[in-house]
GROMACS .gro file of N, CA and C in nm:
model
  477
    1UNK      N    1   0.416  -0.676  -1.013
    1UNK     CA    2   0.538  -0.609  -0.979
    1UNK      C    3   0.565  -0.636  -0.831
    2UNK      N    4   0.689  -0.672  -0.803
    2UNK     CA    5   0.729  -0.692  -0.664
    2UNK      C    6   0.841  -0.595  -0.632
    3UNK      N    7   0.823  -0.524  -0.522
    3UNK     CA    8   0.920  -0.424  -0.480
    3UNK      C    9   1.010  -0.481  -0.371
    4UNK      N   10   1.140  -0.469  -0.392
    4UNK     CA   11   1.238  -0.508  -0.293
    4UNK      C   12   1.321  -0.386  -0.259
    5UNK      N   13   1.403  -0.397  -0.157
    5UNK     CA   14   1.483  -0.284  -0.114
    5UNK      C   15   1.579  -0.237  -0.223
    6UNK      N   16   1.634  -0.329  -0.300
    6UNK     CA   17   1.736  -0.294  -0.399
    6UNK      C   18   1.693  -0.310  -0.544
    7UNK      N   19   1.574  -0.367  -0.569
    7UNK     CA   20   1.535  -0.395  -0.706
    7UNK      C   21   1.383  -0.401  -0.721
    8UNK      N   22   1.339  -0.400  -0.846
    8UNK     CA   23   1.199  -0.420  -0.883
    8UNK      C   24   1.194  -0.542  -0.973
    9UNK      N   25   1.108  -0.637  -0.942
    9UNK     CA   26   1.087  -0.753  -1.027
    9UNK      C   27   0.953  -0.736  -1.097
   10UNK      N   28   0.954  -0.751  -1.229
   10UNK     CA   29   0.833  -0.736  -1.309
   10UNK      C   30   0.790  -0.874  -1.357
   11UNK      N   31   0.666  -0.908  -1.328
   11UNK     CA   32   0.612  -1.039  -1.364
   11UNK      C   33   0.497  -1.023  -1.461
   12UNK      N   34   0.482  -1.122  -1.548
   12UNK     CA   35   0.364  -1.136  -1.631
   12UNK      C   36   0.305  -1.270  -1.592
   13UNK      N   37   0.197  -1.267  -1.518
   13UNK     CA   38   0.145  -1.389  -1.458
   13UNK      C   39   0.243  -1.436  -1.353
   14UNK      N   40   0.291  -1.558  -1.365
   14UNK     CA   41   0.389  -1.611  -1.270
   14UNK      C   42   0.530  -1.607  -1.326
   15UNK      N   43   0.547  -1.553  -1.447
   15UNK     CA   44   0.679  -1.553  -1.512
   15UNK      C   45   0.751  -1.421  -1.490
   16UNK      N   46   0.873  -1.429  -1.440
   16UNK     CA   47   0.956  -1.310  -1.422
   16UNK      C   48   0.997  -1.259  -1.559
   17UNK      N   49   0.966  -1.132  -1.588
   17UNK     CA   50   0.999  -1.073  -1.718
   17UNK      C   51   1.128  -0.993  -1.713
   18UNK      N   52   1.148  -0.918  -1.606
   18UNK     CA   53   1.269  -0.838  -1.595
   18UNK      C   54   1.292  -0.797  -1.451
   19UNK      N   55   1.417  -0.767  -1.421
   19UNK     CA   56   1.456  -0.714  -1.291
   19UNK      C   57   1.528  -0.583  -1.315
   20UNK      N   58   1.490  -0.481  -1.241
   20UNK     CA   59   1.552  -0.349  -1.256
   20UNK      C   60   1.603  -0.302  -1.121
   21UNK      N   61   1.715  -0.227  -1.120
   21UNK     CA   62   1.760  -0.170  -0.993
   21UNK      C   63   1.661  -0.064  -0.945
   22UNK      N   64   1.652  -0.047  -0.817
   22UNK     CA   65   1.558   0.049  -0.760
   22UNK      C   66   1.631   0.176  -0.722
   23UNK      N   67   1.576   0.289  -0.762
   23UNK     CA   68   1.635   0.419  -0.728
   23UNK      C   69   1.592   0.462  -0.589
   24UNK      N   70   1.683   0.519  -0.517
   24UNK     CA   71   1.655   0.568  -0.382
   24UNK      C   72   1.687   0.716  -0.371
   25UNK      N   73   1.614   0.784  -0.286
   25UNK     CA   74   1.643   0.926  -0.261
   25UNK      C   75   1.778   0.940  -0.192
   26UNK      N   76   1.848   1.046  -0.228
   26UNK     CA   77   1.978   1.073  -0.167
   26UNK      C   78   1.957   1.146  -0.034
   27UNK      N   79   2.061   1.152   0.048
   27UNK     CA   80   2.048   1.222   0.177
   27UNK      C   81   2.010   1.370   0.162
   28UNK      N   82   2.046   1.433   0.048
   28UNK     CA   83   2.013   1.574   0.029
   28UNK      C   84   1.868   1.594  -0.016
   29UNK      N   85   1.792   1.486  -0.029
   29UNK     CA   86   1.651   1.496  -0.064
   29UNK      C   87   1.621   1.481  -0.212
   30UNK      N   88   1.725   1.478  -0.298
   30UNK     CA   89   1.701   1.461  -0.441
   30UNK      C   90   1.667   1.316  -0.471
   31UNK      N   91   1.585   1.300  -0.572
   31UNK     CA   92   1.542   1.165  -0.610
   31UNK      C   93   1.655   1.091  -0.680
   32UNK      N   94   1.659   0.961  -0.659
   32UNK     CA   95   1.753   0.876  -0.729
   32UNK      C   96   1.684   0.820  -0.852
   33UNK      N   97   1.732   0.855  -0.970
   33UNK     CA   98   1.670   0.808  -1.093
   33UNK      C   99   1.743   0.685  -1.144
   34UNK      N  100   1.668   0.586  -1.183
   34UNK     CA  101   1.721   0.470  -1.253
   34UNK      C  102   1.651   0.471  -1.388
   35UNK      N  103   1.728   0.499  -1.492
   35UNK     CA  104   1.670   0.519  -1.624
   35UNK      C  105   1.735   0.423  -1.723
   36UNK      N  106   1.653   0.360  -1.803
   36UNK     CA  107   1.701   0.276  -1.912
   36UNK      C  108   1.653   0.341  -2.041
   37UNK      N  109   1.746   0.374  -2.130
   37UNK     CA  110   1.708   0.445  -2.252
   37UNK      C  111   1.608   0.366  -2.335
   38UNK      N  112   1.606   0.235  -2.321
   38UNK     CA  113   1.513   0.152  -2.397
   38UNK      C  114   1.368   0.183  -2.361
   39UNK      N  115   1.345   0.235  -2.240
   39UNK     CA  116   1.209   0.264  -2.195
   39UNK      C  117   1.158   0.398  -2.246
   40UNK      N  118   1.247   0.489  -2.284
   40UNK     CA  119   1.204   0.623  -2.325
   40UNK      C  120   1.241   0.659  -2.468
   41UNK      N  121   1.312   0.570  -2.538
   41UNK     CA  122   1.361   0.604  -2.672
   41UNK      C  123   1.246   0.634  -2.769
   42UNK      N  124   1.135   0.564  -2.757
   42UNK     CA  125   1.024   0.587  -2.850
   42UNK      C  126   0.961   0.725  -2.829
   43UNK      N  127   0.956   0.772  -2.705
   43UNK     CA  128   0.907   0.907  -2.679
   43UNK      C  129   1.006   1.011  -2.729
   44UNK      N  130   1.134   0.983  -2.711
   44UNK     CA  131   1.236   1.077  -2.757
   44UNK      C  132   1.241   1.085  -2.910
   45UNK      N  133   1.206   0.978  -2.977
   45UNK     CA  134   1.202   0.982  -3.123
   45UNK      C  135   1.097   1.082  -3.171
   46UNK      N  136   0.986   1.090  -3.097
   46UNK     CA  137   0.880   1.184  -3.135
   46UNK      C  138   0.916   1.327  -3.100
   47UNK      N  139   0.989   1.346  -2.989
   47UNK     CA  140   1.027   1.480  -2.944
   47UNK      C  141   1.174   1.481  -2.903
   48UNK      N  142   1.266   1.480  -3.000
   48UNK     CA  143   1.408   1.470  -2.967
   48UNK      C  144   1.463   1.589  -2.888
   49UNK      N  145   1.403   1.707  -2.903
   49UNK     CA  146   1.453   1.825  -2.830
   49UNK      C  147   1.432   1.811  -2.679
   50UNK      N  148   1.347   1.719  -2.638
   50UNK     CA  149   1.327   1.695  -2.495
   50UNK      C  150   1.455   1.646  -2.430
   51UNK      N  151   1.543   1.587  -2.509
   51UNK     CA  152   1.671   1.537  -2.457
   51UNK      C  153   1.755   1.650  -2.399
   52UNK      N  154   1.744   1.769  -2.457
   52UNK     CA  155   1.826   1.881  -2.413
   52UNK      C  156   1.799   1.922  -2.269
   53UNK      N  157   1.673   1.921  -2.227
   53UNK     CA  158   1.640   1.965  -2.092
   53UNK      C  159   1.603   1.852  -1.997
   54UNK      N  160   1.631   1.730  -2.037
   54UNK     CA  161   1.593   1.614  -1.957
   54UNK      C  162   1.667   1.612  -1.824
   55UNK      N  163   1.594   1.599  -1.715
   55UNK     CA  164   1.652   1.600  -1.581
   55UNK      C  165   1.748   1.484  -1.561
   56UNK      N  166   1.713   1.369  -1.610
   56UNK     CA  167   1.794   1.249  -1.589
   56UNK      C  168   1.876   1.213  -1.714
   57UNK      N  169   1.910   1.312  -1.796
   57UNK     CA  170   1.982   1.287  -1.921
   57UNK      C  171   2.114   1.214  -1.898
   58UNK      N  172   2.190   1.253  -1.796
   58UNK     CA  173   2.320   1.191  -1.772
   58UNK      C  174   2.306   1.043  -1.735
   59UNK      N  175   2.195   1.008  -1.673
   59UNK     CA  176   2.172   0.867  -1.638
   59UNK      C  177   2.109   0.790  -1.753
   60UNK      N  178   2.063   0.861  -1.854
   60UNK     CA  179   1.998   0.798  -1.968
   60UNK      C  180   2.097   0.725  -2.057
   61UNK      N  181   2.215   0.782  -2.074
   61UNK     CA  182   2.312   0.724  -2.167
   61UNK      C  183   2.367   0.594  -2.111
   62UNK      N  184   2.367   0.488  -2.192
   62UNK     CA  185   2.409   0.357  -2.142
   62UNK      C  186   2.559   0.345  -2.114
   63UNK      N  187   2.640   0.426  -2.181
   63UNK     CA  188   2.786   0.422  -2.163
   63UNK      C  189   2.841   0.562  -2.174
   64UNK      N  190   2.962   0.580  -2.126
   64UNK     CA  191   3.028   0.710  -2.128
   64UNK      C  192   3.045   0.764  -2.270
   65UNK      N  193   3.067   0.678  -2.367
   65UNK     CA  194   3.087   0.721  -2.506
   65UNK      C  195   2.966   0.798  -2.558
   66UNK      N  196   2.847   0.756  -2.521
   66UNK     CA  197   2.726   0.824  -2.566
   66UNK      C  198   2.715   0.963  -2.504
   67UNK      N  199   2.752   0.975  -2.380
   67UNK     CA  200   2.751   1.104  -2.313
   67UNK      C  201   2.852   1.199  -2.378
   68UNK      N  202   2.972   1.147  -2.406
   68UNK     CA  203   3.075   1.227  -2.474
   68UNK      C  204   3.028   1.271  -2.612
   69UNK      N  205   2.961   1.181  -2.683
   69UNK     CA  206   2.911   1.213  -2.817
   69UNK      C  207   2.809   1.326  -2.810
   70UNK      N  208   2.719   1.320  -2.712
   70UNK     CA  209   2.618   1.425  -2.700
   70UNK      C  210   2.683   1.560  -2.669
   71UNK      N  211   2.779   1.561  -2.579
   71UNK     CA  212   2.848   1.686  -2.546
   71UNK      C  213   2.918   1.743  -2.668
   72UNK      N  214   2.983   1.657  -2.746
   72UNK     CA  215   3.052   1.703  -2.867
   72UNK      C  216   2.954   1.755  -2.971
   73UNK      N  217   2.841   1.688  -2.985
   73UNK     CA  218   2.740   1.732  -3.082
   73UNK      C  219   2.681   1.866  -3.043
   74UNK      N  220   2.651   1.884  -2.915
   74UNK     CA  221   2.593   2.011  -2.869
   74UNK      C  222   2.693   2.124  -2.890
   75UNK      N  223   2.822   2.095  -2.873
   75UNK     CA  224   2.925   2.198  -2.890
   75UNK      C  225   2.944   2.237  -3.037
   76UNK      N  226   2.925   2.143  -3.130
   76UNK     CA  227   2.958   2.170  -3.271
   76UNK      C  228   2.838   2.185  -3.364
   77UNK      N  229   2.722   2.143  -3.321
   77UNK     CA  230   2.603   2.146  -3.407
   77UNK      C  231   2.493   2.229  -3.344
   78UNK      N  232   2.395   2.272  -3.424
   78UNK     CA  233   2.277   2.336  -3.365
   78UNK      C  234   2.206   2.237  -3.271
   79UNK      N  235   2.141   2.288  -3.170
   79UNK     CA  236   2.079   2.204  -3.067
   79UNK      C  237   1.982   2.102  -3.127
   80UNK      N  238   1.902   2.144  -3.222
   80UNK     CA  239   1.803   2.054  -3.282
   80UNK      C  240   1.870   1.937  -3.353
   81UNK      N  241   1.974   1.966  -3.428
   81UNK     CA  242   2.048   1.861  -3.500
   81UNK      C  243   2.119   1.769  -3.403
   82UNK      N  244   2.178   1.826  -3.299
   82UNK     CA  245   2.250   1.746  -3.199
   82UNK      C  246   2.155   1.649  -3.129
   83UNK      N  247   2.038   1.698  -3.090
   83UNK     CA  248   1.941   1.612  -3.022
   83UNK      C  249   1.890   1.503  -3.115
   84UNK      N  250   1.859   1.538  -3.239
   84UNK     CA  251   1.810   1.439  -3.336
   84UNK      C  252   1.916   1.331  -3.359
   85UNK      N  253   2.042   1.372  -3.378
   85UNK     CA  254   2.150   1.275  -3.400
   85UNK      C  255   2.170   1.184  -3.280
   86UNK      N  256   2.160   1.241  -3.160
   86UNK     CA  257   2.181   1.160  -3.040
   86UNK      C  258   2.069   1.058  -3.023
   87UNK      N  259   1.946   1.100  -3.048
   87UNK     CA  260   1.834   1.007  -3.040
   87UNK      C  261   1.849   0.897  -3.145
   88UNK      N  262   1.897   0.935  -3.264
   88UNK     CA  263   1.923   0.835  -3.368
   88UNK      C  264   2.031   0.737  -3.325
   89UNK      N  265   2.134   0.786  -3.257
   89UNK     CA  266   2.240   0.697  -3.206
   89UNK      C  267   2.184   0.598  -3.104
   90UNK      N  268   2.103   0.648  -3.012
   90UNK     CA  269   2.043   0.560  -2.912
   90UNK      C  270   1.949   0.458  -2.976
   91UNK      N  271   1.874   0.502  -3.076
   91UNK     CA  272   1.784   0.410  -3.146
   91UNK      C  273   1.864   0.305  -3.222
   92UNK      N  274   1.978   0.345  -3.278
   92UNK     CA  275   2.063   0.251  -3.350
   92UNK      C  276   2.122   0.148  -3.254
   93UNK      N  277   2.156   0.191  -3.133
   93UNK     CA  278   2.209   0.098  -3.033
   93UNK      C  279   2.105  -0.007  -2.996
   94UNK      N  280   1.981   0.030  -3.005
   94UNK     CA  281   1.871  -0.060  -2.971
   94UNK      C  282   1.818  -0.136  -3.092
   95UNK      N  283   1.855  -0.093  -3.211
   95UNK     CA  284   1.795  -0.140  -3.336
   95UNK      C  285   1.790  -0.291  -3.349
   96UNK      N  286   1.671  -0.340  -3.368
   96UNK     CA  287   1.646  -0.479  -3.405
   96UNK      C  288   1.707  -0.578  -3.308
   97UNK      N  289   1.722  -0.542  -3.184
   97UNK     CA  290   1.775  -0.632  -3.080
   97UNK      C  291   1.907  -0.695  -3.120
   98UNK      N  292   1.990  -0.618  -3.187
   98UNK     CA  293   2.119  -0.672  -3.232
   98UNK      C  294   2.225  -0.667  -3.123
   99UNK      N  295   2.193  -0.605  -3.011
   99UNK     CA  296   2.286  -0.597  -2.898
   99UNK      C  297   2.420  -0.539  -2.942
  100UNK      N  298   2.414  -0.428  -3.015
  100UNK     CA  299   2.536  -0.366  -3.064
  100UNK      C  300   2.574  -0.242  -2.984
  101UNK      N  301   2.515  -0.225  -2.868
  101UNK     CA  302   2.539  -0.106  -2.786
  101UNK      C  303   2.687  -0.087  -2.754
  102UNK      N  304   2.756  -0.194  -2.715
  102UNK     CA  305   2.898  -0.187  -2.681
  102UNK      C  306   2.986  -0.161  -2.801
  103UNK      N  307   2.959  -0.231  -2.911
  103UNK     CA  308   3.037  -0.211  -3.033
  103UNK      C  309   3.017  -0.071  -3.087
  104UNK      N  310   2.895  -0.022  -3.081
  104UNK     CA  311   2.866   0.114  -3.127
  104UNK      C  312   2.939   0.215  -3.039
  105UNK      N  313   2.943   0.191  -2.909
  105UNK     CA  314   3.015   0.280  -2.817
  105UNK      C  315   3.164   0.284  -2.852
  106UNK      N  316   3.222   0.169  -2.886
  106UNK     CA  317   3.364   0.166  -2.926
  106UNK      C  318   3.386   0.248  -3.052
  107UNK      N  319   3.296   0.235  -3.147
  107UNK     CA  320   3.308   0.310  -3.273
  107UNK      C  321   3.293   0.460  -3.248
  108UNK      N  322   3.200   0.498  -3.161
  108UNK     CA  323   3.181   0.639  -3.126
  108UNK      C  324   3.308   0.693  -3.061
  109UNK      N  325   3.367   0.616  -2.970
  109UNK     CA  326   3.490   0.657  -2.903
  109UNK      C  327   3.602   0.678  -3.004
  110UNK      N  328   3.615   0.589  -3.101
  110UNK     CA  329   3.718   0.605  -3.204
  110UNK      C  330   3.698   0.735  -3.282
  111UNK      N  331   3.574   0.764  -3.318
  111UNK     CA  332   3.545   0.889  -3.390
  111UNK      C  333   3.577   1.011  -3.305
  112UNK      N  334   3.533   1.010  -3.180
  112UNK     CA  335   3.556   1.125  -3.092
  112UNK      C  336   3.704   1.145  -3.063
  113UNK      N  337   3.778   1.035  -3.043
  113UNK     CA  338   3.922   1.046  -3.018
  113UNK      C  339   3.995   1.097  -3.142
  114UNK      N  340   3.939   1.072  -3.259
  114UNK     CA  341   3.997   1.123  -3.384
  114UNK      C  342   3.953   1.265  -3.415
  115UNK      N  343   3.876   1.326  -3.326
  115UNK     CA  344   3.833   1.464  -3.346
  115UNK      C  345   3.713   1.478  -3.439
  116UNK      N  346   3.644   1.368  -3.466
  116UNK     CA  347   3.529   1.369  -3.556
  116UNK      C  348   3.401   1.340  -3.478
  117UNK      N  349   3.293   1.393  -3.528
  117UNK     CA  350   3.162   1.356  -3.475
  117UNK      C  351   3.121   1.223  -3.539
  118UNK      N  352   3.044   1.142  -3.469
  118UNK     CA  353   2.997   1.017  -3.529
  118UNK      C  354   2.914   1.044  -3.655
  119UNK      N  355   2.943   0.972  -3.761
  119UNK     CA  356   2.872   0.986  -3.888
  119UNK      C  357   2.760   0.883  -3.893
  120UNK      N  358   2.636   0.930  -3.889
  120UNK     CA  359   2.521   0.840  -3.881
  120UNK      C  360   2.510   0.749  -4.004
  121UNK      N  361   2.545   0.799  -4.122
  121UNK     CA  362   2.535   0.715  -4.242
  121UNK      C  363   2.629   0.597  -4.232
  122UNK      N  364   2.751   0.622  -4.187
  122UNK     CA  365   2.850   0.514  -4.173
  122UNK      C  366   2.806   0.416  -4.065
  123UNK      N  367   2.760   0.469  -3.952
  123UNK     CA  368   2.719   0.383  -3.841
  123UNK      C  369   2.597   0.298  -3.878
  124UNK      N  370   2.503   0.357  -3.951
  124UNK     CA  371   2.386   0.279  -3.995
  124UNK      C  372   2.429   0.166  -4.088
  125UNK      N  373   2.523   0.197  -4.178
  125UNK     CA  374   2.570   0.094  -4.271
  125UNK      C  375   2.638  -0.021  -4.196
  126UNK      N  376   2.706   0.011  -4.087
  126UNK     CA  377   2.777  -0.091  -4.010
  126UNK      C  378   2.684  -0.173  -3.920
  127UNK      N  379   2.585  -0.109  -3.861
  127UNK     CA  380   2.510  -0.174  -3.754
  127UNK      C  381   2.366  -0.210  -3.787
  128UNK      N  382   2.310  -0.159  -3.894
  128UNK     CA  383   2.173  -0.198  -3.930
  128UNK      C  384   2.178  -0.334  -3.998
  129UNK      N  385   2.073  -0.413  -3.985
  129UNK     CA  386   2.074  -0.545  -4.048
  129UNK      C  387   2.075  -0.534  -4.200
  130UNK      N  388   2.142  -0.628  -4.263
  130UNK     CA  389   2.148  -0.633  -4.408
  130UNK      C  390   2.017  -0.691  -4.459
  131UNK      N  391   1.944  -0.613  -4.536
  131UNK     CA  392   1.813  -0.656  -4.584
  131UNK      C  393   1.825  -0.782  -4.670
  132UNK      N  394   1.935  -0.792  -4.747
  132UNK     CA  395   1.953  -0.910  -4.833
  132UNK      C  396   1.974  -1.036  -4.751
  133UNK      N  397   2.024  -1.022  -4.628
  133UNK     CA  398   2.051  -1.138  -4.543
  133UNK      C  399   1.925  -1.190  -4.472
  134UNK      N  400   1.820  -1.111  -4.474
  134UNK     CA  401   1.696  -1.154  -4.410
  134UNK      C  402   1.626  -1.258  -4.496
  135UNK      N  403   1.571  -1.362  -4.435
  135UNK     CA  404   1.507  -1.467  -4.514
  135UNK      C  405   1.376  -1.418  -4.576
  136UNK      N  406   1.346  -1.473  -4.692
  136UNK     CA  407   1.218  -1.442  -4.755
  136UNK      C  408   1.116  -1.543  -4.704
  137UNK      N  409   1.006  -1.492  -4.654
  137UNK     CA  410   0.904  -1.578  -4.596
  137UNK      C  411   0.785  -1.583  -4.692
  138UNK      N  412   0.748  -1.703  -4.728
  138UNK     CA  413   0.635  -1.722  -4.819
  138UNK      C  414   0.515  -1.766  -4.735
  139UNK      N  415   0.408  -1.691  -4.745
  139UNK     CA  416   0.287  -1.720  -4.670
  139UNK      C  417   0.183  -1.775  -4.767
  140UNK      N  418   0.134  -1.892  -4.737
  140UNK     CA  419   0.028  -1.949  -4.822
  140UNK      C  420  -0.105  -1.934  -4.747
  141UNK      N  421  -0.202  -1.886  -4.818
  141UNK     CA  422  -0.332  -1.862  -4.758
  141UNK      C  423  -0.424  -1.982  -4.783
  142UNK      N  424  -0.505  -2.012  -4.685
  142UNK     CA  425  -0.601  -2.122  -4.696
  142UNK      C  426  -0.731  -2.068  -4.753
  143UNK      N  427  -0.791  -2.147  -4.838
  143UNK     CA  428  -0.918  -2.108  -4.897
  143UNK      C  429  -1.026  -2.104  -4.789
  144UNK      N  430  -1.109  -2.004  -4.793
  144UNK     CA  431  -1.216  -1.990  -4.694
  144UNK      C  432  -1.321  -2.100  -4.708
  145UNK      N  433  -1.331  -2.161  -4.824
  145UNK     CA  434  -1.429  -2.269  -4.843
  145UNK      C  435  -1.397  -2.389  -4.753
  146UNK      N  436  -1.271  -2.408  -4.717
  146UNK     CA  437  -1.235  -2.516  -4.625
  146UNK      C  438  -1.299  -2.497  -4.488
  147UNK      N  439  -1.311  -2.373  -4.444
  147UNK     CA  440  -1.375  -2.347  -4.315
  147UNK      C  441  -1.524  -2.379  -4.322
  148UNK      N  442  -1.586  -2.348  -4.434
  148UNK     CA  443  -1.728  -2.383  -4.452
  148UNK      C  444  -1.745  -2.534  -4.448
  149UNK      N  445  -1.652  -2.605  -4.511
  149UNK     CA  446  -1.657  -2.751  -4.513
  149UNK      C  447  -1.642  -2.807  -4.372
  150UNK      N  448  -1.552  -2.751  -4.293
  150UNK     CA  449  -1.534  -2.795  -4.154
  150UNK      C  450  -1.661  -2.772  -4.073
  151UNK      N  451  -1.725  -2.659  -4.096
  151UNK     CA  452  -1.846  -2.626  -4.022
  151UNK      C  453  -1.957  -2.726  -4.051
  152UNK      N  454  -1.967  -2.772  -4.175
  152UNK     CA  455  -2.073  -2.868  -4.208
  152UNK      C  456  -2.042  -3.006  -4.155
  153UNK      N  457  -1.916  -3.044  -4.145
  153UNK     CA  458  -1.877  -3.175  -4.093
  153UNK      C  459  -1.910  -3.186  -3.944
  154UNK      N  460  -1.885  -3.080  -3.869
  154UNK     CA  461  -1.901  -3.085  -3.724
  154UNK      C  462  -2.036  -3.032  -3.677
  155UNK      N  463  -2.129  -3.014  -3.764
  155UNK     CA  464  -2.261  -2.967  -3.724
  155UNK      C  465  -2.332  -3.076  -3.645
  156UNK      N  466  -2.387  -3.040  -3.532
  156UNK     CA  467  -2.459  -3.135  -3.450
  156UNK      C  468  -2.375  -3.207  -3.347
  157UNK      N  469  -2.245  -3.188  -3.349
  157UNK     CA  470  -2.159  -3.253  -3.250
  157UNK      C  471  -2.148  -3.160  -3.130
  158UNK      N  472  -2.188  -3.209  -3.012
  158UNK     CA  473  -2.182  -3.127  -2.891
  158UNK      C  474  -2.048  -3.148  -2.822
  159UNK      N  475  -1.996  -3.042  -2.764
  159UNK     CA  476  -1.868  -3.053  -2.696
  159UNK      C  477  -1.885  -3.099  -2.554
   0.00000   0.00000   0.00000
């Protein structure tokens, strides 16, 4: 990890893996949070109610539409259901690396502007991968006797 004034660079060996903006403390002494929902979504899936009291919740949402959706859900649904639905929305935005975060935000905005809460069944049908479209992979296994045969062929050969 390399720290710069404005960013953090994350390396694996000599290869740059990602660059993230660096959060700075504000003049009033409060911490500057830089949060990417992709880093915490798996924890939120296990404990979705944590979203309700999360200090950096407003910075967690990738777009304004997600923030609006959460506010609407909290206003119209029980807190537990609202948190679960919001975590499901964030997980759907991340689902299978389909990069549908922007399209999903547009769909959420359409629902909210129409006075409706986002319907998870409809959104899943639209944005989850079609199982029938996934290729069938056939795996052929090698007989273990071939490994025994290889071992006998190379016996006595020094490297």
